[in-house]
Short mmCIF file of C-alpha atoms and ligand atoms in Angstrom, two decimals:
data_model
loop_
_atom_site.label_atom_id
_atom_site.label_comp_id
_atom_site.label_asym_id
_atom_site.label_seq_id
_atom_site.Cartn_x
_atom_site.Cartn_y
_atom_site.Cartn_z
CA MET A 25 -2.05 -11.83 21.26
CA ILE A 26 0.12 -8.72 20.85
CA TYR A 27 3.81 -8.82 21.01
CA THR A 28 5.89 -5.69 21.12
CA GLU A 29 9.37 -7.15 20.91
CA GLN A 30 10.72 -8.49 18.08
CA ASN A 31 13.00 -10.99 19.90
CA VAL A 32 10.22 -12.71 21.57
CA LEU A 33 8.07 -12.96 18.39
CA HIS A 34 10.81 -14.22 16.53
CA ASN A 35 11.50 -16.98 18.64
CA THR A 36 7.82 -17.95 18.84
CA LEU A 37 7.76 -17.74 15.34
CA GLN A 38 11.23 -19.86 14.82
CA SER A 39 9.79 -22.60 17.07
CA LEU A 40 6.50 -22.90 15.08
CA LYS A 41 8.27 -22.93 11.90
CA ASN A 42 10.53 -25.76 13.17
CA GLN A 43 7.05 -27.54 13.79
CA GLY A 44 6.60 -27.57 10.19
CA LYS A 45 4.05 -24.79 10.58
CA THR A 46 3.22 -22.20 7.80
CA ILE A 47 3.39 -18.24 8.47
CA GLY A 48 1.58 -15.48 6.57
CA LEU A 49 2.35 -11.90 7.49
CA VAL A 50 0.14 -8.79 6.71
CA PRO A 51 2.30 -5.81 7.24
CA THR A 52 0.41 -2.57 7.88
CA MET A 53 0.88 0.76 9.57
CA GLY A 54 -2.73 0.42 11.52
CA ALA A 55 -5.72 2.32 11.46
CA LEU A 56 -7.07 -1.03 10.32
CA HIS A 57 -10.59 -1.16 7.98
CA ASN A 58 -12.17 -3.80 5.71
CA GLY A 59 -9.42 -3.63 3.09
CA HIS A 60 -6.99 -4.92 5.54
CA LEU A 61 -9.44 -7.42 6.71
CA SER A 62 -9.68 -9.15 3.29
CA LEU A 63 -5.90 -9.45 3.36
CA VAL A 64 -6.07 -10.82 7.07
CA LYS A 65 -8.63 -13.08 6.03
CA LYS A 66 -6.80 -14.44 2.74
CA ALA A 67 -3.89 -14.95 5.06
CA LYS A 68 -5.59 -17.14 7.51
CA GLU A 69 -7.05 -19.38 4.63
CA GLU A 70 -3.64 -20.02 3.04
CA ASN A 71 -1.33 -20.19 6.22
CA ASP A 72 -1.02 -22.04 9.73
CA ILE A 73 -0.42 -18.84 11.57
CA THR A 74 -1.09 -15.55 10.92
CA VAL A 75 0.56 -12.25 11.86
CA VAL A 76 -0.03 -9.01 11.34
CA SER A 77 2.32 -6.25 11.96
CA ILE A 78 1.06 -2.56 13.05
CA PHE A 79 4.19 -0.29 12.97
CA VAL A 80 3.87 3.57 11.75
CA ASN A 81 7.34 3.15 9.84
CA PRO A 82 9.05 6.58 10.29
CA THR A 83 11.57 6.18 7.54
CA GLN A 84 8.88 5.77 4.76
CA PHE A 85 7.52 9.41 5.64
CA ASN A 86 9.34 12.22 3.96
CA ASN A 87 6.83 14.73 5.44
CA PRO A 88 6.96 14.94 9.40
CA THR A 89 3.45 16.47 9.64
CA ASP A 90 2.34 13.53 7.77
CA LEU A 91 3.99 11.22 10.11
CA GLU A 92 2.62 12.90 12.99
CA ARG A 93 -1.02 13.21 11.71
CA TYR A 94 -1.00 9.35 10.38
CA PRO A 95 -3.79 7.56 12.60
CA ARG A 96 -2.86 5.41 15.60
CA THR A 97 -5.57 3.01 16.87
CA LEU A 98 -3.93 -0.13 18.44
CA GLU A 99 -7.03 -0.69 20.83
CA ALA A 100 -9.47 -0.38 18.16
CA ASP A 101 -7.22 -2.50 15.59
CA ALA A 102 -6.92 -5.28 18.18
CA ALA A 103 -10.61 -5.23 18.43
CA LEU A 104 -11.36 -5.19 14.79
CA LEU A 105 -8.91 -8.14 14.30
CA ALA A 106 -10.22 -10.34 17.26
CA THR A 107 -13.66 -10.29 15.39
CA VAL A 108 -12.20 -12.21 11.90
CA ALA A 109 -9.18 -13.85 13.78
CA PRO A 110 -9.07 -14.07 17.75
CA ASP A 111 -5.97 -16.62 17.31
CA LEU A 112 -3.52 -14.54 15.25
CA LEU A 113 -0.27 -12.74 16.49
CA ILE A 114 -0.40 -9.07 16.52
CA PHE A 115 3.40 -7.24 16.33
CA ALA A 116 3.04 -3.88 17.32
CA PRO A 117 6.52 -3.04 18.41
CA THR A 118 8.15 0.50 19.16
CA VAL A 119 10.39 2.68 16.79
CA ALA A 120 13.32 1.86 19.43
CA ASP A 121 12.77 -1.98 18.97
CA ILE A 122 12.69 -1.99 15.51
CA TYR A 123 15.26 0.68 14.64
CA GLY A 124 17.45 0.88 18.21
CA SER A 125 19.05 4.46 17.79
CA ASP A 126 19.75 4.38 13.94
CA VAL A 127 16.16 5.40 12.38
CA SER A 128 17.57 5.06 8.94
CA SER A 129 16.84 3.33 5.69
CA GLU A 130 18.91 1.00 3.38
CA SER A 131 19.34 1.88 -0.02
CA PHE A 132 17.80 -0.17 -2.48
CA ASP A 133 18.45 -0.04 -6.14
CA PHE A 134 14.91 -0.91 -7.83
CA GLY A 135 15.61 0.30 -10.94
CA GLN A 136 13.14 2.61 -12.89
CA LEU A 137 10.50 1.14 -10.40
CA ASP A 138 10.94 3.76 -7.91
CA LYS A 139 11.89 6.77 -10.11
CA GLU A 140 8.34 8.13 -10.75
CA MET A 141 4.96 8.67 -9.00
CA GLU A 142 5.28 8.12 -5.42
CA GLY A 143 9.02 7.46 -5.84
CA SER A 144 9.69 10.93 -7.18
CA SER A 145 6.74 12.66 -4.95
CA ARG A 146 8.03 11.08 -1.88
CA PRO A 147 11.73 11.04 -2.23
CA GLY A 148 13.06 8.34 0.06
CA HIS A 149 9.97 6.58 0.81
CA PHE A 150 10.43 3.51 -0.79
CA ASP A 151 14.05 3.16 0.64
CA GLY A 152 11.56 3.09 3.97
CA VAL A 153 9.09 0.85 2.69
CA GLY A 154 12.00 -1.78 1.53
CA THR A 155 14.16 -1.35 5.03
CA ILE A 156 11.05 -2.07 7.20
CA VAL A 157 9.57 -4.95 4.88
CA ASN A 158 12.76 -6.70 5.01
CA LYS A 159 13.13 -6.25 8.80
CA LEU A 160 9.77 -7.66 9.10
CA PHE A 161 10.54 -10.65 6.89
CA GLU A 162 13.66 -11.21 9.01
CA ILE A 163 11.58 -11.36 12.06
CA VAL A 164 8.32 -13.04 11.16
CA LEU A 165 9.96 -15.43 8.57
CA PRO A 166 6.87 -15.61 6.47
CA ASP A 167 5.93 -18.09 3.97
CA ARG A 168 3.60 -15.38 2.26
CA ALA A 169 3.10 -12.00 2.73
CA TYR A 170 0.18 -10.23 1.47
CA PHE A 171 -0.04 -6.41 -0.09
CA GLY A 172 -2.86 -4.67 -1.27
CA GLU A 173 -2.94 -3.37 -5.13
CA LYS A 174 -4.14 -0.21 -3.95
CA ASP A 175 -0.20 0.68 -3.23
CA TYR A 176 0.63 -1.07 -6.73
CA GLN A 177 3.80 0.67 -7.16
CA GLN A 178 4.82 -0.62 -3.55
CA LEU A 179 3.59 -4.18 -4.35
CA LEU A 180 5.66 -4.41 -7.77
CA ILE A 181 8.99 -2.91 -5.54
CA ILE A 182 8.61 -5.27 -2.75
CA LYS A 183 8.46 -8.25 -5.33
CA LYS A 184 11.78 -6.62 -7.10
CA MET A 185 13.51 -6.53 -3.46
CA VAL A 186 12.35 -10.01 -2.73
CA GLU A 187 13.81 -11.25 -6.04
CA GLN A 188 16.83 -9.25 -5.62
CA LYS A 189 17.71 -10.60 -1.89
CA GLY A 190 16.58 -13.92 -3.17
CA LEU A 191 14.07 -13.93 0.04
CA PRO A 192 12.05 -17.17 0.71
CA VAL A 193 8.63 -15.76 0.83
CA THR A 194 5.53 -15.38 -1.80
CA ILE A 195 4.20 -11.86 -2.27
CA VAL A 196 0.47 -12.43 -2.55
CA PRO A 197 -1.00 -9.14 -4.21
CA CYS A 198 -4.76 -8.35 -2.88
CA ALA A 199 -7.26 -6.54 -4.97
CA ILE A 200 -8.26 -3.11 -4.04
CA VAL A 201 -11.44 -3.12 -1.63
CA ARG A 202 -13.77 -0.11 -1.80
CA ASN A 203 -16.53 1.34 0.08
CA GLU A 204 -19.89 1.60 -1.46
CA GLU A 205 -19.09 4.91 -3.24
CA GLY A 206 -16.22 3.35 -4.53
CA LEU A 207 -13.45 5.19 -2.64
CA ALA A 208 -10.34 2.75 -2.07
CA LEU A 209 -10.41 2.00 1.48
CA SER A 210 -7.10 3.42 3.31
CA SER A 211 -6.13 4.49 6.75
CA ARG A 212 -6.12 7.94 5.70
CA ASN A 213 -9.81 8.12 4.93
CA ALA A 214 -10.28 8.17 8.76
CA LEU A 215 -8.68 11.76 8.41
CA LEU A 216 -11.81 12.84 5.88
CA SER A 217 -15.23 14.26 6.96
CA GLU A 218 -18.16 12.20 6.27
CA GLU A 219 -19.48 14.33 3.56
CA MET A 220 -15.75 14.13 1.83
CA LYS A 221 -15.80 10.50 1.90
CA LYS A 222 -18.93 10.21 -0.20
CA ARG A 223 -17.93 13.11 -2.47
CA ALA A 224 -14.61 11.29 -2.97
CA THR A 225 -16.75 9.39 -4.93
CA PHE A 226 -15.51 11.60 -7.82
CA ILE A 227 -11.90 9.88 -8.05
CA TYR A 228 -13.28 6.44 -8.57
CA ARG A 229 -15.91 7.87 -11.26
CA THR A 230 -13.26 9.71 -13.11
CA LEU A 231 -11.10 6.54 -13.16
CA MET A 232 -13.55 4.44 -14.50
CA ALA A 233 -14.54 7.47 -17.20
CA ALA A 234 -10.64 7.46 -18.02
CA LYS A 235 -10.72 3.70 -18.59
CA GLU A 236 -13.55 3.78 -20.99
CA ARG A 237 -11.96 6.70 -22.63
CA PHE A 238 -8.53 4.93 -22.92
CA ALA A 239 -10.33 2.67 -25.51
CA THR A 240 -10.62 5.29 -27.97
CA HIS A 241 -8.10 7.86 -27.08
CA THR A 242 -4.46 8.09 -26.75
CA PRO A 243 -2.96 8.07 -23.17
CA THR A 244 -1.80 11.33 -23.62
CA GLU A 245 -5.82 12.68 -24.53
CA VAL A 246 -6.63 10.62 -21.48
CA GLU A 247 -4.38 12.28 -19.25
CA ALA A 248 -5.26 15.95 -20.40
CA TRP A 249 -8.75 14.61 -20.04
CA VAL A 250 -8.56 14.13 -16.45
CA LYS A 251 -6.38 17.06 -15.51
CA GLU A 252 -9.28 19.32 -17.16
CA VAL A 253 -12.02 17.54 -15.04
CA PHE A 254 -10.10 18.06 -12.35
CA ALA A 255 -9.26 21.57 -12.61
CA LYS A 256 -13.08 22.41 -12.44
CA GLU A 257 -13.34 20.88 -8.86
CA SER A 258 -12.34 23.18 -6.02
CA ASP A 259 -12.46 20.47 -3.44
CA PHE A 260 -10.19 18.23 -5.28
CA SER A 261 -6.54 19.19 -6.00
CA LEU A 262 -4.85 16.90 -8.36
CA GLU A 263 -1.27 15.73 -7.73
CA TYR A 264 -0.87 13.47 -10.64
CA PHE A 265 -2.61 11.25 -12.90
CA THR A 266 -0.42 8.98 -15.16
CA ILE A 267 -0.99 5.89 -17.49
CA THR A 268 1.88 3.42 -17.34
CA ASP A 269 2.86 0.13 -18.29
CA ALA A 270 1.58 -2.24 -15.56
CA ASP A 271 4.50 -4.16 -15.43
CA THR A 272 7.50 -1.65 -15.41
CA LEU A 273 5.61 1.36 -14.49
CA GLN A 274 7.13 3.49 -17.25
CA HIS A 275 4.87 6.20 -18.23
CA ILE A 276 3.44 5.65 -22.14
CA THR A 277 2.26 8.07 -24.87
CA LYS A 278 0.95 5.43 -27.08
CA LYS A 279 -0.39 1.87 -26.84
CA GLU A 280 1.10 -1.49 -28.07
CA GLY A 281 -0.39 -4.88 -28.38
CA GLY A 282 -0.05 -7.58 -25.70
CA LYS A 283 0.91 -5.01 -23.11
CA ASN A 284 -0.95 -4.15 -19.83
CA TYR A 285 -1.81 -0.70 -18.57
CA ARG A 286 -2.73 1.00 -15.57
CA ALA A 287 -3.64 4.43 -14.34
CA PHE A 288 -2.11 6.04 -11.34
CA ILE A 289 -3.84 9.13 -9.68
CA VAL A 290 -3.03 11.08 -6.23
CA VAL A 291 -5.55 13.61 -5.12
CA HIS A 292 -5.76 15.77 -2.05
CA ALA A 293 -8.85 16.58 -0.54
CA GLU A 294 -9.39 18.31 2.98
CA GLY A 295 -5.60 18.33 3.36
CA VAL A 296 -5.49 14.35 3.18
CA ARG A 297 -3.41 12.49 0.18
CA LEU A 298 -5.65 10.10 -1.49
CA ILE A 299 -4.13 7.21 -3.85
CA ASP A 300 -5.66 5.00 -6.11
CA ASN A 301 -5.15 3.27 -9.33
CA MET A 302 -6.97 1.10 -11.86
CA SER A 303 -6.32 -1.58 -14.79
CA MET A 304 -6.76 0.25 -18.03
O1 PAF B 13 1.58 -0.32 2.94
C1 PAF B 13 1.64 0.01 4.01
O2 PAF B 13 0.75 0.07 5.16
C2 PAF B 13 3.49 0.22 4.48
O3 PAF B 13 3.77 0.70 3.66
C3 PAF B 13 3.79 -1.09 4.89
C4 PAF B 13 4.05 -1.99 3.68
C5 PAF B 13 3.18 -1.57 6.15
C6 PAF B 13 5.32 -1.09 5.67
O4 PAF B 13 5.36 0.22 6.62
#
């Protein structure tokens, strides 16, 4: 069933919650793929009711062209969801239903978590994400909410917001889903040619090779190597590759025992911004 008005959905979910039902929320911006479906399957296993929100949130886009180009495929999304979970609730509101006439973000203090990478490349992005996710939590009242590790920085930021606001929801991280060539599944992949979808395996292969190098080289050497490799590829333009502490997302220049590290990459191909990351 597709809900388009927050009040109607909220009242329905509130009464289900009063009956003791648990709710799982999978927030999405649509153009659904198997990565989303893996989140939906997990939510279904762990909750009585599963809600998938489909909303291209304007406040998290700092580039109007990117917002305009973002794929919107509600009918196909609903059909795909019906194949795995015919009984779930879809929430596909309008911008006016969510924001009224004030399409703006709340200002958050995420400490250092939003200062680098997507935070510095896309000013205001994480305030927009925090704003919409908080609104969705208020509307849907989820016990659990599911987020993919492809947007790893977003995942940590949402965990932080939940902690800061003391929200009664458990954030469940879900592993990156890749296509056969290793390209991380993303709604933006729909904008790539079939040829490029295959060739973009290069990003995954470079991440794997960087991981191998990380065992014997310094983070700075690995970063320099990745930059060199991309400089030779005319079809891919590297926006950033960086290795950070996996918990604080602070850039590192040397390895220390007992810490976890993660590499983050953003590449442009055919005008599409592709994002990926890997535990080092
Ligand atoms: O990851 C996304 O698709 C979006 O950032 C989210 C979490 C649905 C908020 O709009």
